[in-house]
mmCIF file of C-alpha atoms in Angstrom:
data_model
loop_
_atom_site.group_PDB
_atom_site.id
_atom_site.type_symbol
_atom_site.label_atom_id
_atom_site.label_comp_id
_atom_site.label_asym_id
_atom_site.label_seq_id
_atom_site.Cartn_x
_atom_site.Cartn_y
_atom_site.Cartn_z
ATOM 1 C CA MET T 1 -25.404 -6.209 -11.209
ATOM 2 C CA ALA T 2 -24.493 -4.541 -7.949
ATOM 3 C CA THR T 3 -27.383 -3.623 -5.694
ATOM 4 C CA VAL T 4 -27.572 -0.919 -3.042
ATOM 5 C CA SER T 5 -30.358 -0.925 -0.518
ATOM 6 C CA SER T 6 -30.561 2.857 -0.114
ATOM 7 C CA SER T 7 -31.460 5.283 -2.860
ATOM 8 C CA SER T 8 -29.494 8.128 -1.297
ATOM 9 C CA SER T 9 -25.855 8.681 -2.227
ATOM 10 C CA LEU T 10 -22.681 8.694 -0.193
ATOM 11 C CA ALA T 11 -21.472 12.231 0.330
ATOM 12 C CA SER T 12 -17.945 13.221 -0.576
ATOM 13 C CA PRO T 13 -15.349 11.690 1.752
ATOM 14 C CA TYR T 14 -14.414 15.255 2.663
ATOM 15 C CA SER T 15 -17.939 16.334 3.543
ATOM 16 C CA GLU T 16 -18.575 17.330 7.143
ATOM 17 C CA SER T 17 -22.182 16.206 6.864
ATOM 18 C CA THR T 18 -23.500 12.844 7.953
ATOM 19 C CA VAL T 19 -22.910 10.207 5.290
ATOM 20 C CA PRO T 20 -25.929 8.023 4.449
ATOM 21 C CA SER T 21 -25.584 4.277 4.947
ATOM 22 C CA HIS T 22 -25.521 1.646 2.234
ATOM 23 C CA HIS T 23 -25.429 -2.107 2.129
ATOM 24 C CA HIS T 24 -24.137 -3.884 -0.957
ATOM 25 C CA ARG T 25 -24.199 -7.558 -1.834
ATOM 26 C CA ASP T 26 -21.810 -9.221 -4.218
ATOM 27 C CA PRO T 27 -23.645 -10.240 -7.422
ATOM 28 C CA GLY T 28 -24.985 -13.730 -6.896
ATOM 29 C CA ASP T 29 -24.560 -13.552 -3.140
ATOM 30 C CA ASP T 30 -27.395 -15.564 -1.610
ATOM 31 C CA THR T 31 -26.793 -14.525 1.990
ATOM 32 C CA GLU T 32 -29.400 -12.501 3.844
ATOM 33 C CA SER T 33 -29.085 -8.744 3.526
ATOM 34 C CA LEU T 34 -28.288 -6.958 6.750
ATOM 35 C CA ASP T 35 -30.284 -3.954 7.875
ATOM 36 C CA SER T 36 -28.957 -0.512 7.079
ATOM 37 C CA PHE T 37 -26.415 0.881 9.508
ATOM 38 C CA SER T 38 -28.321 4.169 9.710
ATOM 39 C CA SER T 39 -29.826 3.279 13.081
ATOM 40 C CA MET T 40 -26.566 2.015 14.593
ATOM 41 C CA SER T 41 -25.380 3.966 17.601
ATOM 42 C CA LEU T 42 -21.871 4.366 18.931
ATOM 43 C CA ASN T 43 -22.688 1.857 21.681
ATOM 44 C CA SER T 44 -23.439 -0.879 19.184
ATOM 45 C CA GLU T 45 -19.832 -0.727 17.948
ATOM 46 C CA GLU T 46 -18.672 -1.022 21.559
ATOM 47 C CA VAL T 47 -15.704 1.277 21.101
ATOM 48 C CA VAL T 48 -13.763 1.483 24.334
ATOM 49 C CA THR T 49 -10.914 3.615 25.563
ATOM 50 C CA HIS T 50 -8.248 2.413 27.977
ATOM 51 C CA ASN T 51 -6.858 4.008 31.085
ATOM 52 C CA SER T 52 -3.148 4.425 30.434
ATOM 53 C CA ASP T 53 -2.428 3.641 34.107
ATOM 54 C CA ILE T 54 -3.721 0.088 33.708
ATOM 55 C CA GLN T 55 -0.998 -2.275 32.499
ATOM 56 C CA THR T 56 -2.400 -4.422 29.698
ATOM 57 C CA PRO T 57 -0.405 -6.589 27.290
ATOM 58 C CA LEU T 58 0.382 -5.057 23.921
ATOM 59 C CA PRO T 59 -2.014 -6.067 21.138
ATOM 60 C CA SER T 60 -1.029 -8.372 18.298
ATOM 61 C CA LEU T 61 -0.391 -6.558 15.046
ATOM 62 C CA LEU T 62 -2.382 -7.819 12.040
ATOM 63 C CA HIS T 63 -1.946 -5.047 9.450
ATOM 64 C CA LEU T 64 0.266 -2.097 8.502
ATOM 65 C CA SER T 65 -0.212 0.295 5.605
ATOM 66 C CA PHE T 66 0.674 3.851 4.618
ATOM 67 C CA ASN T 67 -1.956 6.258 3.382
ATOM 68 C CA GLN T 68 -1.805 7.523 -0.195
ATOM 69 C CA ASP T 69 0.750 10.318 0.352
ATOM 70 C CA HIS T 70 2.733 8.461 3.058
ATOM 71 C CA ALA T 71 1.977 11.179 5.634
ATOM 72 C CA CYS T 72 0.142 8.725 7.917
ATOM 73 C CA PHE T 73 -0.092 5.012 8.485
ATOM 74 C CA ALA T 74 -2.769 2.634 9.716
ATOM 75 C CA VAL T 75 -2.358 -0.242 12.168
ATOM 76 C CA GLY T 76 -4.801 -3.136 12.481
ATOM 77 C CA THR T 77 -4.621 -5.224 15.660
ATOM 78 C CA ASP T 78 -6.496 -8.051 17.356
ATOM 79 C CA ARG T 79 -8.333 -5.367 19.363
ATOM 80 C CA GLY T 80 -9.155 -2.718 16.778
ATOM 81 C CA PHE T 81 -7.193 -0.167 14.788
ATOM 82 C CA ARG T 82 -5.212 3.034 15.164
ATOM 83 C CA ILE T 83 -3.991 5.830 12.909
ATOM 84 C CA LEU T 84 -0.589 7.448 13.369
ATOM 85 C CA ASN T 85 1.169 10.452 11.858
ATOM 86 C CA CYS T 86 4.618 9.969 10.333
ATOM 87 C CA ASP T 87 6.165 13.420 10.741
ATOM 88 C CA PRO T 88 6.153 14.161 13.553
ATOM 89 C CA PHE T 89 5.556 10.642 14.825
ATOM 90 C CA ARG T 90 2.406 10.620 16.962
ATOM 91 C CA GLU T 91 -0.783 8.659 17.384
ATOM 92 C CA ILE T 92 -3.768 10.525 15.913
ATOM 93 C CA PHE T 93 -6.454 8.208 17.257
ATOM 94 C CA ARG T 94 -7.202 4.605 18.141
ATOM 95 C CA ARG T 95 -10.418 2.630 18.209
ATOM 96 C CA ASP T 96 -10.436 -0.512 20.356
ATOM 97 C CA PHE T 97 -13.448 -2.816 20.502
ATOM 98 C CA ASP T 98 -14.476 -4.652 23.665
ATOM 99 C CA ARG T 99 -15.758 -7.735 21.850
ATOM 100 C CA GLY T 100 -13.860 -9.455 19.099
ATOM 101 C CA GLY T 101 -11.849 -6.609 17.726
ATOM 102 C CA GLY T 102 -9.568 -8.165 15.106
ATOM 103 C CA VAL T 103 -9.044 -5.875 12.089
ATOM 104 C CA ALA T 104 -6.887 -7.296 9.274
ATOM 105 C CA VAL T 105 -7.260 -4.467 6.728
ATOM 106 C CA VAL T 106 -7.342 -0.726 7.447
ATOM 107 C CA GLU T 107 -7.302 1.431 4.314
ATOM 108 C CA MET T 108 -7.115 5.193 4.708
ATOM 109 C CA LEU T 109 -8.226 7.879 2.263
ATOM 110 C CA PHE T 110 -5.472 10.481 2.643
ATOM 111 C CA ARG T 111 -6.283 12.177 6.002
ATOM 112 C CA CYS T 112 -10.067 12.197 5.847
ATOM 113 C CA ASN T 113 -12.528 10.577 8.247
ATOM 114 C CA ILE T 114 -13.532 7.685 5.972
ATOM 115 C CA LEU T 115 -11.738 4.315 6.350
ATOM 116 C CA ALA T 116 -12.287 0.849 4.900
ATOM 117 C CA LEU T 117 -12.040 -2.004 7.419
ATOM 118 C CA VAL T 118 -11.985 -5.785 7.052
ATOM 119 C CA GLY T 119 -12.112 -8.097 10.060
ATOM 120 C CA GLY T 120 -9.443 -10.700 10.700
ATOM 121 C CA GLY T 121 -7.320 -12.521 13.223
ATOM 122 C CA PRO T 122 -8.496 -15.233 15.637
ATOM 123 C CA ASP T 123 -11.481 -13.149 16.807
ATOM 124 C CA PRO T 124 -12.476 -10.805 13.952
ATOM 125 C CA GLN T 125 -14.534 -7.691 14.617
ATOM 126 C CA TYR T 126 -16.245 -8.048 11.234
ATOM 127 C CA PRO T 127 -16.678 -10.994 8.844
ATOM 128 C CA PRO T 128 -13.589 -11.363 6.622
ATOM 129 C CA ASN T 129 -15.804 -11.384 3.511
ATOM 130 C CA LYS T 130 -17.095 -7.851 4.137
ATOM 131 C CA VAL T 131 -15.647 -4.374 3.632
ATOM 132 C CA MET T 132 -16.943 -2.037 6.325
ATOM 133 C CA ILE T 133 -16.984 1.697 5.563
ATOM 134 C CA TRP T 134 -16.096 3.474 8.813
ATOM 135 C CA ASP T 135 -16.783 7.170 9.440
ATOM 136 C CA ASP T 136 -14.620 8.312 12.320
ATOM 137 C CA HIS T 137 -16.652 11.510 12.766
ATOM 138 C CA GLN T 138 -19.473 9.220 13.861
ATOM 139 C CA SER T 139 -17.192 6.473 15.269
ATOM 140 C CA ARG T 140 -19.225 3.804 13.526
ATOM 141 C CA CYS T 141 -19.695 1.944 10.274
ATOM 142 C CA ILE T 142 -21.958 3.658 7.749
ATOM 143 C CA GLY T 143 -22.053 0.960 5.066
ATOM 144 C CA GLU T 144 -20.680 -2.337 3.879
ATOM 145 C CA LEU T 145 -19.812 -4.383 0.810
ATOM 146 C CA SER T 146 -20.391 -8.157 1.033
ATOM 147 C CA PHE T 147 -18.718 -10.913 -1.002
ATOM 148 C CA ARG T 148 -18.806 -14.685 -1.284
ATOM 149 C CA SER T 149 -15.128 -15.089 -0.416
ATOM 150 C CA ASP T 150 -12.659 -13.368 1.891
ATOM 151 C CA VAL T 151 -11.455 -9.867 1.042
ATOM 152 C CA ARG T 152 -7.682 -9.790 0.505
ATOM 153 C CA SER T 153 -7.196 -6.023 0.314
ATOM 154 C CA VAL T 154 -8.907 -2.693 -0.343
ATOM 155 C CA ARG T 155 -7.690 0.395 -2.193
ATOM 156 C CA LEU T 156 -9.318 3.825 -1.977
ATOM 157 C CA ARG T 157 -9.322 6.880 -4.193
ATOM 158 C CA ARG T 158 -11.419 9.997 -3.793
ATOM 159 C CA ASP T 159 -13.770 8.641 -6.463
ATOM 160 C CA ARG T 160 -13.373 4.839 -6.272
ATOM 161 C CA ILE T 161 -13.344 1.884 -3.899
ATOM 162 C CA ILE T 162 -11.382 -1.135 -5.156
ATOM 163 C CA VAL T 163 -11.938 -4.482 -3.434
ATOM 164 C CA VAL T 164 -9.504 -7.348 -4.107
ATOM 165 C CA LEU T 165 -10.540 -10.980 -3.675
ATOM 166 C CA GLU T 166 -8.452 -14.092 -4.322
ATOM 167 C CA GLN T 167 -9.199 -14.164 -8.062
ATOM 168 C CA LYS T 168 -11.351 -11.124 -8.737
ATOM 169 C CA ILE T 169 -11.248 -7.353 -8.331
ATOM 170 C CA PHE T 170 -14.332 -5.119 -8.026
ATOM 171 C CA VAL T 171 -14.210 -1.380 -8.769
ATOM 172 C CA TYR T 172 -16.995 0.746 -7.231
ATOM 173 C CA ASN T 173 -17.962 4.378 -7.566
ATOM 174 C CA PHE T 174 -17.391 6.001 -4.175
ATOM 175 C CA ALA T 175 -20.446 8.289 -4.306
ATOM 176 C CA ASP T 176 -23.146 5.619 -4.642
ATOM 177 C CA LEU T 177 -21.264 2.268 -4.377
ATOM 178 C CA LYS T 178 -22.263 1.430 -7.943
ATOM 179 C CA LEU T 179 -20.223 -1.422 -9.418
ATOM 180 C CA MET T 180 -18.170 0.029 -12.296
ATOM 181 C CA HIS T 181 -15.828 -2.811 -13.318
ATOM 182 C CA GLN T 182 -14.932 -6.436 -12.571
ATOM 183 C CA ILE T 183 -11.503 -7.928 -13.293
ATOM 184 C CA GLU T 184 -10.467 -11.567 -13.122
ATOM 185 C CA THR T 185 -6.911 -12.347 -11.999
ATOM 186 C CA ILE T 186 -4.646 -15.298 -11.388
ATOM 187 C CA GLY T 187 -4.635 -16.484 -7.759
ATOM 188 C CA ASN T 188 -3.806 -13.378 -5.709
ATOM 189 C CA PRO T 189 -3.609 -14.361 -2.013
ATOM 190 C CA LYS T 190 -1.658 -11.217 -1.107
ATOM 191 C CA GLY T 191 -4.363 -8.982 -2.614
ATOM 192 C CA LEU T 192 -1.855 -7.229 -4.881
ATOM 193 C CA CYS T 193 -3.334 -4.109 -6.476
ATOM 194 C CA ALA T 194 -2.162 -0.532 -7.027
ATOM 195 C CA VAL T 195 -4.052 2.559 -8.177
ATOM 196 C CA SER T 196 -2.850 5.998 -9.190
ATOM 197 C CA GLN T 197 -3.764 8.919 -6.932
ATOM 198 C CA GLY T 198 -3.285 11.856 -9.277
ATOM 199 C CA ALA T 199 -6.078 14.244 -10.185
ATOM 200 C CA GLY T 200 -6.425 12.621 -13.597
ATOM 201 C CA SER T 201 -8.204 9.435 -14.541
ATOM 202 C CA MET T 202 -7.367 6.254 -12.667
ATOM 203 C CA VAL T 203 -4.643 3.806 -13.616
ATOM 204 C CA LEU T 204 -5.057 0.401 -11.945
ATOM 205 C CA VAL T 205 -2.467 -2.383 -11.860
ATOM 206 C CA CYS T 206 -3.173 -5.958 -10.812
ATOM 207 C CA PRO T 207 -1.911 -9.471 -11.584
ATOM 208 C CA GLY T 208 -2.904 -10.790 -15.007
ATOM 209 C CA LEU T 209 -4.164 -14.282 -15.780
ATOM 210 C CA GLN T 210 -0.701 -15.761 -16.273
ATOM 211 C CA LYS T 211 2.225 -16.264 -13.919
ATOM 212 C CA GLY T 212 4.539 -13.243 -14.038
ATOM 213 C CA GLN T 213 2.031 -11.061 -15.891
ATOM 214 C CA VAL T 214 0.667 -7.700 -14.774
ATOM 215 C CA ARG T 215 -2.465 -6.056 -16.113
ATOM 216 C CA ILE T 216 -2.598 -2.261 -16.494
ATOM 217 C CA GLU T 217 -5.996 -0.586 -16.810
ATOM 218 C CA HIS T 218 -6.089 2.956 -18.217
ATOM 219 C CA TYR T 219 -9.615 4.150 -17.472
ATOM 220 C CA ALA T 220 -9.354 7.461 -19.349
ATOM 221 C CA SER T 221 -8.519 5.815 -22.679
ATOM 222 C CA LYS T 222 -10.347 2.562 -21.814
ATOM 223 C CA ARG T 223 -7.202 0.647 -22.704
ATOM 224 C CA THR T 224 -5.891 -2.531 -21.115
ATOM 225 C CA LYS T 225 -2.183 -3.372 -21.291
ATOM 226 C CA PHE T 226 -0.704 -6.752 -20.364
ATOM 227 C CA VAL T 227 3.010 -6.909 -19.509
ATOM 228 C CA MET T 228 5.018 -10.085 -18.958
ATOM 229 C CA ALA T 229 7.104 -8.565 -16.202
ATOM 230 C CA HIS T 230 8.803 -11.719 -14.849
ATOM 231 C CA ASP T 231 9.169 -15.445 -15.447
ATOM 232 C CA SER T 232 8.163 -16.228 -11.857
ATOM 233 C CA ARG T 233 4.961 -15.182 -10.102
ATOM 234 C CA ILE T 234 4.534 -11.522 -9.200
ATOM 235 C CA ALA T 235 5.369 -10.877 -5.533
ATOM 236 C CA CYS T 236 5.029 -7.102 -5.258
ATOM 237 C CA PHE T 237 4.525 -3.951 -7.319
ATOM 238 C CA ALA T 238 4.074 -0.209 -6.882
ATOM 239 C CA LEU T 239 2.880 2.745 -8.967
ATOM 240 C CA THR T 240 3.988 6.346 -9.011
ATOM 241 C CA GLN T 241 1.291 8.769 -7.828
ATOM 242 C CA ASP T 242 0.518 9.783 -11.415
ATOM 243 C CA GLY T 243 0.407 6.175 -12.586
ATOM 244 C CA HIS T 244 3.082 6.611 -15.263
ATOM 245 C CA LEU T 245 5.715 4.257 -13.821
ATOM 246 C CA LEU T 246 5.348 0.754 -12.404
ATOM 247 C CA ALA T 247 7.929 -1.156 -10.336
ATOM 248 C CA THR T 248 7.597 -4.947 -10.120
ATOM 249 C CA ALA T 249 9.331 -7.793 -8.301
ATOM 250 C CA SER T 250 8.894 -11.543 -8.656
ATOM 251 C CA SER T 251 8.972 -14.372 -6.141
ATOM 252 C CA LYS T 252 12.731 -14.715 -6.802
ATOM 253 C CA GLY T 253 13.227 -11.241 -5.365
ATOM 254 C CA THR T 254 16.600 -10.599 -6.978
ATOM 255 C CA LEU T 255 15.578 -8.037 -9.618
ATOM 256 C CA VAL T 256 13.168 -5.102 -9.635
ATOM 257 C CA ARG T 257 11.918 -3.857 -12.997
ATOM 258 C CA ILE T 258 10.507 -0.422 -13.795
ATOM 259 C CA PHE T 259 8.014 -0.136 -16.661
ATOM 260 C CA ASN T 260 6.300 2.676 -18.511
ATOM 261 C CA THR T 261 2.594 1.981 -17.966
ATOM 262 C CA VAL T 262 1.482 3.660 -21.196
ATOM 263 C CA ASP T 263 3.338 1.399 -23.645
ATOM 264 C CA GLY T 264 4.557 -1.336 -21.281
ATOM 265 C CA THR T 265 8.226 -0.838 -22.136
ATOM 266 C CA LEU T 266 10.959 -1.770 -19.660
ATOM 267 C CA ARG T 267 12.739 1.417 -18.587
ATOM 268 C CA GLN T 268 15.169 0.101 -16.012
ATOM 269 C CA GLU T 269 16.213 -2.997 -14.098
ATOM 270 C CA VAL T 270 17.909 -2.901 -10.703
ATOM 271 C CA ARG T 271 19.318 -5.701 -8.562
ATOM 272 C CA ARG T 272 18.476 -6.139 -4.887
ATOM 273 C CA GLY T 273 20.901 -9.030 -4.447
ATOM 274 C CA ALA T 274 22.148 -12.346 -5.781
ATOM 275 C CA ASP T 275 20.182 -14.731 -3.576
ATOM 276 C CA ARG T 276 16.413 -15.261 -3.465
ATOM 277 C CA ALA T 277 14.330 -13.036 -1.209
ATOM 278 C CA GLU T 278 10.699 -12.256 -0.540
ATOM 279 C CA ILE T 279 10.026 -8.650 -1.454
ATOM 280 C CA TYR T 280 7.662 -7.084 1.079
ATOM 281 C CA SER T 281 7.245 -3.598 -0.366
ATOM 282 C CA LEU T 282 8.274 -1.221 -3.140
ATOM 283 C CA ALA T 283 7.864 2.556 -3.012
ATOM 284 C CA PHE T 284 8.626 5.450 -5.350
ATOM 285 C CA SER T 285 9.674 8.845 -4.066
ATOM 286 C CA SER T 286 7.240 11.655 -4.842
ATOM 287 C CA ASN T 287 9.470 12.918 -7.687
ATOM 288 C CA ALA T 288 10.091 9.371 -9.007
ATOM 289 C CA GLN T 289 13.873 9.822 -8.691
ATOM 290 C CA TRP T 290 14.231 7.075 -6.102
ATOM 291 C CA LEU T 291 12.847 3.610 -5.417
ATOM 292 C CA ALA T 292 12.872 1.914 -2.005
ATOM 293 C CA VAL T 293 12.687 -1.870 -1.529
ATOM 294 C CA SER T 294 12.204 -3.982 1.606
ATOM 295 C CA SER T 295 12.564 -7.753 1.826
ATOM 296 C CA ASP T 296 12.880 -10.660 4.251
ATOM 297 C CA LYS T 297 16.657 -10.238 4.163
ATOM 298 C CA GLY T 298 16.297 -7.399 6.664
ATOM 299 C CA THR T 299 17.827 -4.702 4.443
ATOM 300 C CA VAL T 300 16.024 -1.716 2.964
ATOM 301 C CA HIS T 301 17.568 -0.585 -0.331
ATOM 302 C CA VAL T 302 17.241 2.765 -2.110
ATOM 303 C CA PHE T 303 17.906 2.854 -5.860
ATOM 304 C CA GLY T 304 18.446 5.844 -8.127
ATOM 305 C CA LEU T 305 16.057 5.950 -11.082
ATOM 306 C CA LYS T 306 16.637 7.222 -14.585
ATOM 307 C CA GLY T 307 14.812 10.337 -15.731
ATOM 308 C CA ASN T 308 12.008 12.144 -13.910
ATOM 309 C CA SER T 309 8.329 11.464 -13.523
ATOM 310 C CA GLY T 310 5.847 13.058 -15.874
ATOM 311 C CA ALA T 311 3.784 12.335 -18.947
ATOM 312 C CA GLN T 312 6.927 12.344 -21.059
ATOM 313 C CA VAL T 313 9.605 10.488 -19.137
ATOM 314 C CA LYS T 314 13.002 10.828 -20.784
ATOM 315 C CA ASP T 315 16.351 9.275 -19.998
ATOM 316 C CA THR T 316 18.838 12.058 -19.328
ATOM 317 C CA PRO T 317 22.603 11.500 -19.320
ATOM 318 C CA ARG T 318 24.209 11.963 -15.937
ATOM 319 C CA ILE T 319 27.468 13.844 -15.355
ATOM 320 C CA ALA T 320 29.523 12.590 -12.431
ATOM 321 C CA SER T 321 30.492 16.097 -11.321
ATOM 322 C CA ASP T 322 26.900 17.351 -11.319
ATOM 323 C CA LEU T 323 25.949 16.690 -7.698
ATOM 324 C CA THR T 324 22.477 18.164 -8.130
ATOM 325 C CA ARG T 325 21.389 15.213 -10.233
ATOM 326 C CA THR T 326 20.288 11.849 -8.927
ATOM 327 C CA PRO T 327 23.343 9.581 -9.027
ATOM 328 C CA SER T 328 23.298 6.473 -11.128
ATOM 329 C CA SER T 329 23.062 3.242 -9.191
ATOM 330 C CA PRO T 330 26.488 1.602 -8.824
ATOM 331 C CA SER T 331 27.352 -0.966 -11.467
ATOM 332 C CA SER T 332 29.876 -3.750 -11.370
ATOM 333 C CA SER T 333 33.416 -2.895 -12.438
ATOM 334 C CA LEU T 334 33.117 -5.734 -14.934
ATOM 335 C CA SER T 335 30.434 -3.928 -16.907
ATOM 336 C CA LEU T 336 32.859 -3.614 -19.822
ATOM 337 C CA PHE T 337 32.194 -7.313 -20.445
ATOM 338 C CA LYS T 338 28.459 -6.837 -20.695
ATOM 339 C CA GLY T 339 27.071 -9.365 -23.126
ATOM 340 C CA VAL T 340 29.950 -11.768 -22.441
ATOM 341 C CA LEU T 341 29.692 -12.375 -18.687
ATOM 342 C CA PRO T 342 26.368 -13.090 -16.957
ATOM 343 C CA LYS T 343 23.943 -10.237 -16.575
ATOM 344 C CA TYR T 344 24.717 -10.157 -12.842
ATOM 345 C CA PHE T 345 28.009 -8.369 -13.471
ATOM 346 C CA SER T 346 26.422 -5.410 -15.245
ATOM 347 C CA SER T 347 23.591 -4.974 -12.743
ATOM 348 C CA GLU T 348 22.593 -1.691 -11.177
ATOM 349 C CA TRP T 349 22.862 -1.926 -7.396
ATOM 350 C CA SER T 350 21.330 0.152 -4.637
ATOM 351 C CA VAL T 351 22.722 3.561 -3.745
ATOM 352 C CA ALA T 352 21.887 3.347 -0.033
ATOM 353 C CA GLN T 353 21.006 0.646 2.481
ATOM 354 C CA PHE T 354 19.621 0.316 6.007
ATOM 355 C CA ARG T 355 20.010 -2.980 7.855
ATOM 356 C CA LEU T 356 17.275 -4.312 10.126
ATOM 357 C CA VAL T 357 16.588 -7.526 12.015
ATOM 358 C CA GLU T 358 15.949 -10.461 9.670
ATOM 359 C CA GLY T 359 12.683 -12.341 10.064
ATOM 360 C CA THR T 360 10.381 -9.344 10.617
ATOM 361 C CA GLN T 361 8.198 -8.066 7.803
ATOM 362 C CA TYR T 362 8.862 -4.398 6.995
ATOM 363 C CA ILE T 363 7.183 -1.954 4.638
ATOM 364 C CA VAL T 364 8.833 1.226 3.438
ATOM 365 C CA ALA T 365 7.931 4.660 2.065
ATOM 366 C CA PHE T 366 9.739 7.922 1.436
ATOM 367 C CA GLY T 367 9.429 10.518 4.177
ATOM 368 C CA HIS T 368 8.368 14.125 3.772
ATOM 369 C CA GLN T 369 11.746 15.283 5.060
ATOM 370 C CA LYS T 370 14.384 15.470 2.338
ATOM 371 C CA ASN T 371 16.214 12.214 1.537
ATOM 372 C CA THR T 372 14.452 10.189 4.221
ATOM 373 C CA VAL T 373 12.633 6.875 4.312
ATOM 374 C CA VAL T 374 10.109 5.654 6.866
ATOM 375 C CA ILE T 375 10.156 1.942 7.725
ATOM 376 C CA LEU T 376 7.339 0.136 9.539
ATOM 377 C CA GLY T 377 7.763 -3.348 11.020
ATOM 378 C CA MET T 378 5.179 -5.953 11.930
ATOM 379 C CA ASP T 379 6.816 -5.976 15.376
ATOM 380 C CA GLY T 380 5.485 -2.416 15.867
ATOM 381 C CA SER T 381 8.769 -0.699 15.003
ATOM 382 C CA PHE T 382 8.930 2.712 13.331
ATOM 383 C CA TYR T 383 12.218 3.930 11.851
ATOM 384 C CA ARG T 384 13.033 7.191 10.131
ATOM 385 C CA CYS T 385 16.326 7.039 8.229
ATOM 386 C CA GLN T 386 18.250 9.435 6.035
ATOM 387 C CA TYR T 387 20.304 8.550 2.972
ATOM 388 C CA ASP T 388 23.082 10.497 1.268
ATOM 389 C CA PRO T 389 21.935 11.112 -2.338
ATOM 390 C CA VAL T 390 25.488 11.819 -3.504
ATOM 391 C CA ASN T 391 27.719 9.332 -1.686
ATOM 392 C CA GLY T 392 25.117 6.689 -0.809
ATOM 393 C CA GLY T 393 26.187 3.916 1.557
ATOM 394 C CA GLU T 394 24.642 3.069 4.920
ATOM 395 C CA MET T 395 21.663 5.201 5.907
ATOM 396 C CA SER T 396 21.676 6.964 9.270
ATOM 397 C CA GLN T 397 18.881 6.324 11.753
ATOM 398 C CA LEU T 398 17.102 9.511 12.827
ATOM 399 C CA GLU T 399 14.259 8.080 14.930
ATOM 400 C CA TYR T 400 12.905 4.887 16.402
ATOM 401 C CA HIS T 401 9.500 4.314 18.049
ATOM 402 C CA ASN T 402 7.154 1.426 18.848
ATOM 403 C CA CYS T 403 3.673 2.189 17.529
ATOM 404 C CA LEU T 404 2.026 -0.483 19.709
ATOM 405 C CA LYS T 405 2.845 1.233 22.976
ATOM 406 C CA PRO T 406 0.111 3.335 24.606
ATOM 407 C CA PRO T 407 -0.085 7.029 23.649
ATOM 408 C CA SER T 408 1.213 8.171 27.022
ATOM 409 C CA VAL T 409 4.715 6.975 26.090
ATOM 410 C CA PHE T 410 4.890 8.841 22.757
#
């Protein structure tokens, strides 16, 4: 069972009051418990600020991730971490540490002051087997979760903390860090996991115990659904905010499949390309009409999706002259021979594309401005692009920034 050293409870992540500290040990962990963080001062974290007039080399980027509604993004570096706003683009704050400093995971909780941090890089700020709960109102850690192996990723909801290890996932209650659920997975070095963010009960998706399988946990109905999504290993997946639709990609990276999470049925299949690619990220638009895909080929694709999001998702016929509807993704002109020629010729292709430099890892999300996507690169690049929902084609670049530069240049 999970153990917590303090009997008091964590306040709501949105509370302005001081949040009590907790220390948790993974069940079976035989390492020594650390003292509570309640006595830790700001000085003990050694947070430092830099004079913008002093020329220092740019930090190395270790982590990039959007928050739950894609309004902000987090950057982990070999010196600390920083939080930036997407629209308008600006740095909200940064925390650099004068010893160690490497942060390999920074998970936000919407726009509130609570973050989850995991150390990493050549000189990690925290052990890579611990999740540190950071309160930026106090500029210090207020609790931690310890494990016997390295933490691959963390997901946050207003009521849950989900910690992903190589072959296991732990689900904790946010209020008191009580362990609620353990899930075993196939080897998951990327820390793949997605959780719904709607007001309703949580839907969690993770790799299953077989290659190409995804596991869908519906906590309201206490149902578990296994879906054989691909023949190859799962490389990436994404959920809609309400948890009703799931997009998956395999290590081949040619096809992306969209499933209904309630019954596990395949709703749609779209084609990124003909050759193999590593899919870096998938993202639904807020209305689930569009899906964005980034890969190592250096092109971001936007696909039109069938139907609309909601508890009852229905396929609606599209009329070519009705420009208010989401257009269908282009299909091959040889689709009349579907069932005779290979499946490739009847594939649904992307509506819009934006071409980037190959070799850099990019993640993508839909912007809050209409028909826009935001692209983040592990080279520090920030792009905002706009696509034409009617005519498609090449997206137009609206903005470019480098998020690693000091705030004085923003």
